[in-house]
């Protein structure tokens, strides 16, 4: 809710009302008043605080800046700058929030890359971890990865190929994977069926990507990966964060592509 809208300018609010509107405590409002950060413009004859629409507008800016990590002392200086008006504050807050969103999206991608490294048991140097993952340092869970993937030919191929990856290779590998997920999400949002040509094209691209970088991914393995993306909470959470229902959409596309390929095989 926007605080301090035009219709609110002529209305006065008790401290309890402001606390409910802004989702802050009365104690917080009292503290803001005591330090001169947000002071009510009116008081009743009995001394009760009354906030105007302009007071609420200032409180809105305070809460935005607090969300962005500014200290109360810094916010006081910023808001009391006579050269900056309310619109300028909103523009600045929008820019800062946009940067935070971009940073969080980068970190989300880093976490996904770390998850892939963890499941495939990719060994990276500390320098490579910080370069690829930013501040995220994924833990090693080799026992879990072996339990899930076993130590068959696919496991050995993956260990060998990934061990030979350079940092540039790893960046290409994860970049290609991210673009495929983005394209899956675009097809899903466009309402294209999981068993349709576009979704199956993306599924085949996904399978070829794994075969090129990790191990020879048969359609049987690819179908099992689709089940993993739904059944493993970590994978599901990643895809669902991109779009609700995306994990099942990708699973269904991988299954449909495998069905199509198997149907084209000559009869035994």
mmCIF file of C-alpha atoms in Angstrom:
data_model
loop_
_atom_site.group_PDB
_atom_site.id
_atom_site.type_symbol
_atom_site.label_atom_id
_atom_site.label_comp_id
_atom_site.label_asym_id
_atom_site.label_seq_id
_atom_site.Cartn_x
_atom_site.Cartn_y
_atom_site.Cartn_z
ATOM 1 C CA UNK A 1 0.000 0.000 0.000
ATOM 2 C CA UNK A 2 1.251 3.473 -0.809
ATOM 3 C CA UNK A 3 1.442 5.665 2.270
ATOM 4 C CA UNK A 4 0.490 9.295 2.037
ATOM 5 C CA UNK A 5 -1.682 9.202 -1.106
ATOM 6 C CA UNK A 6 -3.521 12.343 -2.217
ATOM 7 C CA UNK A 7 -6.766 11.426 -0.467
ATOM 8 C CA UNK A 8 -4.880 10.920 2.778
ATOM 9 C CA UNK A 9 -3.369 14.370 2.917
ATOM 10 C CA UNK A 10 -6.286 15.906 4.810
ATOM 11 C CA UNK A 11 -6.724 12.921 7.122
ATOM 12 C CA UNK A 12 -4.991 12.496 10.447
ATOM 13 C CA UNK A 13 -4.029 9.107 11.820
ATOM 14 C CA UNK A 14 -3.495 7.902 15.367
ATOM 15 C CA UNK A 15 -0.251 6.100 16.100
ATOM 16 C CA UNK A 16 -2.004 2.737 16.280
ATOM 17 C CA UNK A 17 -3.548 3.256 12.846
ATOM 18 C CA UNK A 18 -0.194 4.147 11.344
ATOM 19 C CA UNK A 19 1.375 1.079 12.931
ATOM 20 C CA UNK A 20 -1.245 -1.149 11.275
ATOM 21 C CA UNK A 21 -1.020 0.570 7.889
ATOM 22 C CA UNK A 22 2.776 0.452 7.758
ATOM 23 C CA UNK A 23 3.184 -2.922 9.505
ATOM 24 C CA UNK A 24 5.497 -1.523 12.155
ATOM 25 C CA UNK A 25 5.195 -1.471 15.916
ATOM 26 C CA UNK A 26 3.965 1.475 17.945
ATOM 27 C CA UNK A 27 7.270 1.337 19.795
ATOM 28 C CA UNK A 28 9.099 1.834 16.482
ATOM 29 C CA UNK A 29 6.993 4.895 15.691
ATOM 30 C CA UNK A 30 7.662 6.324 19.135
ATOM 31 C CA UNK A 31 11.381 5.769 18.607
ATOM 32 C CA UNK A 32 11.303 7.454 15.190
ATOM 33 C CA UNK A 33 9.566 10.403 16.835
ATOM 34 C CA UNK A 34 12.084 10.603 19.671
ATOM 35 C CA UNK A 35 15.087 10.715 17.311
ATOM 36 C CA UNK A 36 13.402 13.184 14.946
ATOM 37 C CA UNK A 37 13.174 10.770 12.016
ATOM 38 C CA UNK A 38 9.381 10.708 11.599
ATOM 39 C CA UNK A 39 7.598 13.157 13.842
ATOM 40 C CA UNK A 40 3.804 13.521 13.817
ATOM 41 C CA UNK A 41 2.741 16.924 12.581
ATOM 42 C CA UNK A 42 -0.181 17.191 15.012
ATOM 43 C CA UNK A 43 -0.943 16.415 18.613
ATOM 44 C CA UNK A 44 -4.288 16.415 20.330
ATOM 45 C CA UNK A 45 -5.019 18.567 23.380
ATOM 46 C CA UNK A 46 -4.261 15.481 25.456
ATOM 47 C CA UNK A 47 -0.874 15.101 23.768
ATOM 48 C CA UNK A 48 -1.681 12.122 21.526
ATOM 49 C CA UNK A 49 0.255 11.859 18.279
ATOM 50 C CA UNK A 50 -1.579 12.516 15.009
ATOM 51 C CA UNK A 51 0.093 11.761 11.670
ATOM 52 C CA UNK A 52 -0.764 13.502 8.406
ATOM 53 C CA UNK A 53 -0.468 12.138 4.874
ATOM 54 C CA UNK A 54 2.864 13.912 4.513
ATOM 55 C CA UNK A 55 4.125 12.205 7.673
ATOM 56 C CA UNK A 56 3.116 8.862 6.198
ATOM 57 C CA UNK A 57 4.941 9.694 2.997
ATOM 58 C CA UNK A 58 8.110 10.334 4.988
ATOM 59 C CA UNK A 59 7.587 7.077 6.873
ATOM 60 C CA UNK A 60 7.280 5.271 3.555
ATOM 61 C CA UNK A 61 10.674 6.594 2.484
ATOM 62 C CA UNK A 62 12.166 5.594 5.835
ATOM 63 C CA UNK A 63 10.901 2.034 5.482
ATOM 64 C CA UNK A 64 12.182 1.789 1.903
ATOM 65 C CA UNK A 65 15.632 2.970 2.945
ATOM 66 C CA UNK A 66 15.615 0.634 5.957
ATOM 67 C CA UNK A 67 14.823 -2.279 3.648
ATOM 68 C CA UNK A 68 17.823 -1.258 1.573
ATOM 69 C CA UNK A 69 20.062 -1.465 4.632
ATOM 70 C CA UNK A 70 20.577 2.202 5.461
ATOM 71 C CA UNK A 71 21.169 3.144 9.100
ATOM 72 C CA UNK A 72 18.643 5.479 10.742
ATOM 73 C CA UNK A 73 21.239 8.223 11.007
ATOM 74 C CA UNK A 74 21.948 7.992 7.277
ATOM 75 C CA UNK A 75 18.245 8.072 6.459
ATOM 76 C CA UNK A 76 17.784 11.226 8.524
ATOM 77 C CA UNK A 77 20.515 13.003 6.572
ATOM 78 C CA UNK A 78 19.136 11.774 3.229
ATOM 79 C CA UNK A 79 15.541 12.799 3.915
ATOM 80 C CA UNK A 80 16.468 16.171 5.377
ATOM 81 C CA UNK A 81 18.459 17.150 2.289
ATOM 82 C CA UNK A 82 16.540 20.169 0.929
ATOM 83 C CA UNK A 83 17.844 19.512 -2.580
ATOM 84 C CA UNK A 84 16.049 16.144 -2.856
ATOM 85 C CA UNK A 85 12.278 15.902 -3.255
ATOM 86 C CA UNK A 86 9.951 12.913 -2.792
ATOM 87 C CA UNK A 87 10.070 11.924 -6.441
ATOM 88 C CA UNK A 88 13.851 11.893 -6.419
ATOM 89 C CA UNK A 89 13.791 9.625 -3.388
ATOM 90 C CA UNK A 90 11.472 7.211 -5.159
ATOM 91 C CA UNK A 91 13.680 7.162 -8.237
ATOM 92 C CA UNK A 92 16.731 6.468 -6.095
ATOM 93 C CA UNK A 93 14.958 3.739 -4.148
ATOM 94 C CA UNK A 94 13.764 2.133 -7.366
ATOM 95 C CA UNK A 95 17.292 2.094 -8.737
ATOM 96 C CA UNK A 96 18.700 0.605 -5.524
ATOM 97 C CA UNK A 97 15.977 -2.035 -5.351
ATOM 98 C CA UNK A 98 16.552 -2.930 -9.007
ATOM 99 C CA UNK A 99 20.233 -3.453 -8.256
ATOM 100 C CA UNK A 100 19.333 -5.665 -5.307
ATOM 101 C CA UNK A 101 16.976 -7.729 -7.467
ATOM 102 C CA UNK A 102 19.703 -8.164 -10.072
ATOM 103 C CA UNK A 103 22.136 -9.221 -7.354
ATOM 104 C CA UNK A 104 19.657 -11.723 -5.914
ATOM 105 C CA UNK A 105 19.015 -13.156 -9.373
ATOM 106 C CA UNK A 106 22.761 -13.560 -9.847
ATOM 107 C CA UNK A 107 23.015 -15.292 -6.488
ATOM 108 C CA UNK A 108 20.089 -17.575 -7.330
ATOM 109 C CA UNK A 109 21.907 -18.632 -10.499
ATOM 110 C CA UNK A 110 25.087 -19.148 -8.465
ATOM 111 C CA UNK A 111 23.254 -21.388 -6.019
ATOM 112 C CA UNK A 112 21.867 -23.455 -8.907
ATOM 113 C CA UNK A 113 25.339 -23.782 -10.412
ATOM 114 C CA UNK A 114 26.631 -24.860 -7.018
ATOM 115 C CA UNK A 115 23.869 -27.453 -6.761
ATOM 116 C CA UNK A 116 24.824 -28.874 -10.157
ATOM 117 C CA UNK A 117 28.467 -28.953 -9.109
ATOM 118 C CA UNK A 118 27.526 -30.686 -5.878
ATOM 119 C CA UNK A 119 25.408 -33.404 -7.509
ATOM 120 C CA UNK A 120 27.988 -34.010 -10.251
ATOM 121 C CA UNK A 121 30.792 -33.857 -7.652
ATOM 122 C CA UNK A 122 32.672 -31.139 -9.529
ATOM 123 C CA UNK A 123 35.900 -30.178 -7.803
ATOM 124 C CA UNK A 124 36.801 -26.509 -8.070
ATOM 125 C CA UNK A 125 39.662 -24.590 -6.560
ATOM 126 C CA UNK A 126 38.766 -21.933 -3.967
ATOM 127 C CA UNK A 127 39.548 -19.232 -6.533
ATOM 128 C CA UNK A 128 37.247 -20.845 -9.091
ATOM 129 C CA UNK A 129 34.491 -21.211 -6.518
ATOM 130 C CA UNK A 130 34.544 -17.528 -5.696
ATOM 131 C CA UNK A 131 34.838 -16.520 -9.341
ATOM 132 C CA UNK A 132 31.963 -18.710 -10.494
ATOM 133 C CA UNK A 133 29.713 -18.608 -7.454
ATOM 134 C CA UNK A 134 30.399 -15.156 -5.999
ATOM 135 C CA UNK A 135 30.012 -15.327 -2.221
ATOM 136 C CA UNK A 136 28.460 -18.804 -2.263
ATOM 137 C CA UNK A 137 30.847 -21.615 -1.317
ATOM 138 C CA UNK A 138 29.077 -24.960 -1.997
ATOM 139 C CA UNK A 139 29.898 -27.828 0.354
ATOM 140 C CA UNK A 140 31.046 -31.160 -0.935
ATOM 141 C CA UNK A 141 28.572 -34.056 -0.572
ATOM 142 C CA UNK A 142 30.348 -36.814 -2.454
ATOM 143 C CA UNK A 143 28.612 -39.690 -0.623
ATOM 144 C CA UNK A 144 25.174 -38.360 -1.593
ATOM 145 C CA UNK A 145 26.185 -37.812 -5.217
ATOM 146 C CA UNK A 146 27.559 -41.332 -5.519
ATOM 147 C CA UNK A 147 24.480 -42.801 -3.901
ATOM 148 C CA UNK A 148 22.256 -40.974 -6.406
ATOM 149 C CA UNK A 149 24.310 -41.536 -9.561
ATOM 150 C CA UNK A 150 26.247 -44.698 -8.769
ATOM 151 C CA UNK A 151 29.704 -45.355 -10.189
ATOM 152 C CA UNK A 152 28.794 -46.641 -13.642
ATOM 153 C CA UNK A 153 29.949 -45.390 -17.029
ATOM 154 C CA UNK A 154 27.980 -42.134 -16.792
ATOM 155 C CA UNK A 155 29.615 -41.391 -13.432
ATOM 156 C CA UNK A 156 33.104 -42.079 -14.791
ATOM 157 C CA UNK A 157 32.519 -39.994 -17.918
ATOM 158 C CA UNK A 158 31.220 -37.101 -15.868
ATOM 159 C CA UNK A 159 34.168 -37.220 -13.469
ATOM 160 C CA UNK A 160 36.628 -37.275 -16.349
ATOM 161 C CA UNK A 161 35.024 -34.544 -18.466
ATOM 162 C CA UNK A 162 34.295 -32.174 -15.627
ATOM 163 C CA UNK A 163 37.783 -32.581 -14.198
ATOM 164 C CA UNK A 164 39.147 -31.405 -17.546
ATOM 165 C CA UNK A 165 36.974 -28.267 -17.607
ATOM 166 C CA UNK A 166 38.625 -24.889 -17.503
ATOM 167 C CA UNK A 167 36.929 -21.924 -15.884
ATOM 168 C CA UNK A 168 35.880 -20.774 -19.358
ATOM 169 C CA UNK A 169 34.434 -24.218 -20.069
ATOM 170 C CA UNK A 170 32.488 -24.131 -16.803
ATOM 171 C CA UNK A 171 31.123 -20.675 -17.622
ATOM 172 C CA UNK A 172 29.976 -21.929 -21.049
ATOM 173 C CA UNK A 173 28.485 -25.070 -19.523
ATOM 174 C CA UNK A 174 26.431 -23.217 -16.925
ATOM 175 C CA UNK A 175 25.539 -20.428 -19.345
ATOM 176 C CA UNK A 176 24.112 -22.871 -21.872
ATOM 177 C CA UNK A 177 22.143 -24.612 -19.121
ATOM 178 C CA UNK A 178 20.716 -21.307 -17.886
ATOM 179 C CA UNK A 179 19.625 -20.279 -21.385
ATOM 180 C CA UNK A 180 17.840 -23.587 -21.883
ATOM 181 C CA UNK A 181 15.938 -23.102 -18.637
ATOM 182 C CA UNK A 182 15.015 -19.573 -19.724
ATOM 183 C CA UNK A 183 13.735 -20.897 -23.051
ATOM 184 C CA UNK A 184 11.759 -23.633 -21.296
ATOM 185 C CA UNK A 185 10.203 -20.969 -19.075
ATOM 186 C CA UNK A 186 9.314 -18.820 -22.094
ATOM 187 C CA UNK A 187 7.623 -21.763 -23.824
ATOM 188 C CA UNK A 188 5.778 -22.643 -20.630
ATOM 189 C CA UNK A 189 4.547 -19.078 -20.087
ATOM 190 C CA UNK A 190 3.451 -18.928 -23.741
ATOM 191 C CA UNK A 191 1.221 -21.945 -23.139
ATOM 192 C CA UNK A 192 3.082 -24.228 -25.537
ATOM 193 C CA UNK A 193 2.375 -27.884 -24.715
ATOM 194 C CA UNK A 194 5.119 -29.950 -23.105
ATOM 195 C CA UNK A 195 4.596 -32.548 -25.812
ATOM 196 C CA UNK A 196 4.743 -30.014 -28.631
ATOM 197 C CA UNK A 197 7.555 -29.367 -31.130
ATOM 198 C CA UNK A 198 9.122 -26.415 -29.317
ATOM 199 C CA UNK A 199 9.238 -28.057 -25.891
ATOM 200 C CA UNK A 200 10.644 -31.288 -27.337
ATOM 201 C CA UNK A 201 13.234 -29.276 -29.285
ATOM 202 C CA UNK A 202 14.361 -27.753 -25.995
ATOM 203 C CA UNK A 203 14.351 -31.182 -24.357
ATOM 204 C CA UNK A 204 16.643 -32.519 -27.079
ATOM 205 C CA UNK A 205 18.896 -29.486 -26.697
ATOM 206 C CA UNK A 206 19.026 -30.222 -22.962
ATOM 207 C CA UNK A 207 19.953 -33.878 -23.593
ATOM 208 C CA UNK A 208 22.643 -32.941 -26.113
ATOM 209 C CA UNK A 209 24.044 -30.391 -23.668
ATOM 210 C CA UNK A 210 24.493 -33.090 -21.027
ATOM 211 C CA UNK A 211 25.986 -35.504 -23.570
ATOM 212 C CA UNK A 212 28.432 -32.869 -24.775
ATOM 213 C CA UNK A 213 29.636 -31.700 -21.385
ATOM 214 C CA UNK A 214 29.032 -34.489 -18.885
ATOM 215 C CA UNK A 215 28.244 -37.999 -20.088
ATOM 216 C CA UNK A 216 26.442 -39.849 -22.859
ATOM 217 C CA UNK A 217 22.851 -39.118 -21.906
ATOM 218 C CA UNK A 218 20.560 -41.790 -23.295
ATOM 219 C CA UNK A 219 16.848 -41.186 -23.536
ATOM 220 C CA UNK A 220 16.363 -43.561 -20.641
ATOM 221 C CA UNK A 221 18.713 -41.510 -18.475
ATOM 222 C CA UNK A 222 17.132 -38.305 -19.731
ATOM 223 C CA UNK A 223 13.710 -39.535 -18.733
ATOM 224 C CA UNK A 224 15.079 -40.315 -15.243
ATOM 225 C CA UNK A 225 16.522 -36.798 -15.042
ATOM 226 C CA UNK A 226 13.074 -35.400 -15.728
ATOM 227 C CA UNK A 227 11.731 -37.402 -12.797
ATOM 228 C CA UNK A 228 14.601 -36.072 -10.665
ATOM 229 C CA UNK A 229 13.694 -32.470 -11.467
ATOM 230 C CA UNK A 230 10.277 -33.062 -9.920
ATOM 231 C CA UNK A 231 11.163 -35.556 -7.215
ATOM 232 C CA UNK A 232 14.294 -33.858 -5.849
ATOM 233 C CA UNK A 233 13.187 -30.895 -3.729
ATOM 234 C CA UNK A 234 16.329 -28.929 -4.540
ATOM 235 C CA UNK A 235 15.870 -29.109 -8.301
ATOM 236 C CA UNK A 236 12.134 -28.581 -8.023
ATOM 237 C CA UNK A 237 12.647 -25.472 -5.874
ATOM 238 C CA UNK A 238 15.011 -23.985 -8.452
ATOM 239 C CA UNK A 239 12.658 -24.469 -11.380
ATOM 240 C CA UNK A 240 9.572 -23.461 -9.405
ATOM 241 C CA UNK A 241 11.326 -20.216 -8.470
ATOM 242 C CA UNK A 242 11.558 -19.421 -12.182
ATOM 243 C CA UNK A 243 7.895 -20.255 -12.809
ATOM 244 C CA UNK A 244 5.353 -22.198 -10.788
ATOM 245 C CA UNK A 245 4.844 -25.552 -12.488
ATOM 246 C CA UNK A 246 8.043 -25.343 -14.574
ATOM 247 C CA UNK A 247 9.667 -28.452 -13.050
ATOM 248 C CA UNK A 248 6.760 -30.653 -14.153
ATOM 249 C CA UNK A 249 6.668 -28.965 -17.555
ATOM 250 C CA UNK A 250 10.343 -29.764 -18.140
ATOM 251 C CA UNK A 251 9.836 -33.316 -16.860
ATOM 252 C CA UNK A 252 6.918 -33.826 -19.241
ATOM 253 C CA UNK A 253 8.907 -32.369 -22.159
ATOM 254 C CA UNK A 254 11.849 -34.692 -21.458
ATOM 255 C CA UNK A 255 9.479 -37.667 -21.304
ATOM 256 C CA UNK A 256 7.684 -36.639 -24.505
ATOM 257 C CA UNK A 257 10.968 -36.230 -26.351
ATOM 258 C CA UNK A 258 12.148 -39.641 -25.157
ATOM 259 C CA UNK A 259 8.839 -41.205 -26.237
ATOM 260 C CA UNK A 260 9.150 -39.627 -29.686
ATOM 261 C CA UNK A 261 12.725 -40.814 -30.136
ATOM 262 C CA UNK A 262 11.910 -44.333 -29.001
ATOM 263 C CA UNK A 263 8.899 -44.465 -31.339
ATOM 264 C CA UNK A 264 11.187 -43.712 -34.291
ATOM 265 C CA UNK A 265 13.492 -46.641 -33.545
ATOM 266 C CA UNK A 266 13.153 -49.569 -35.946
ATOM 267 C CA UNK A 267 11.286 -52.540 -34.496
ATOM 268 C CA UNK A 268 13.529 -55.194 -32.933
#
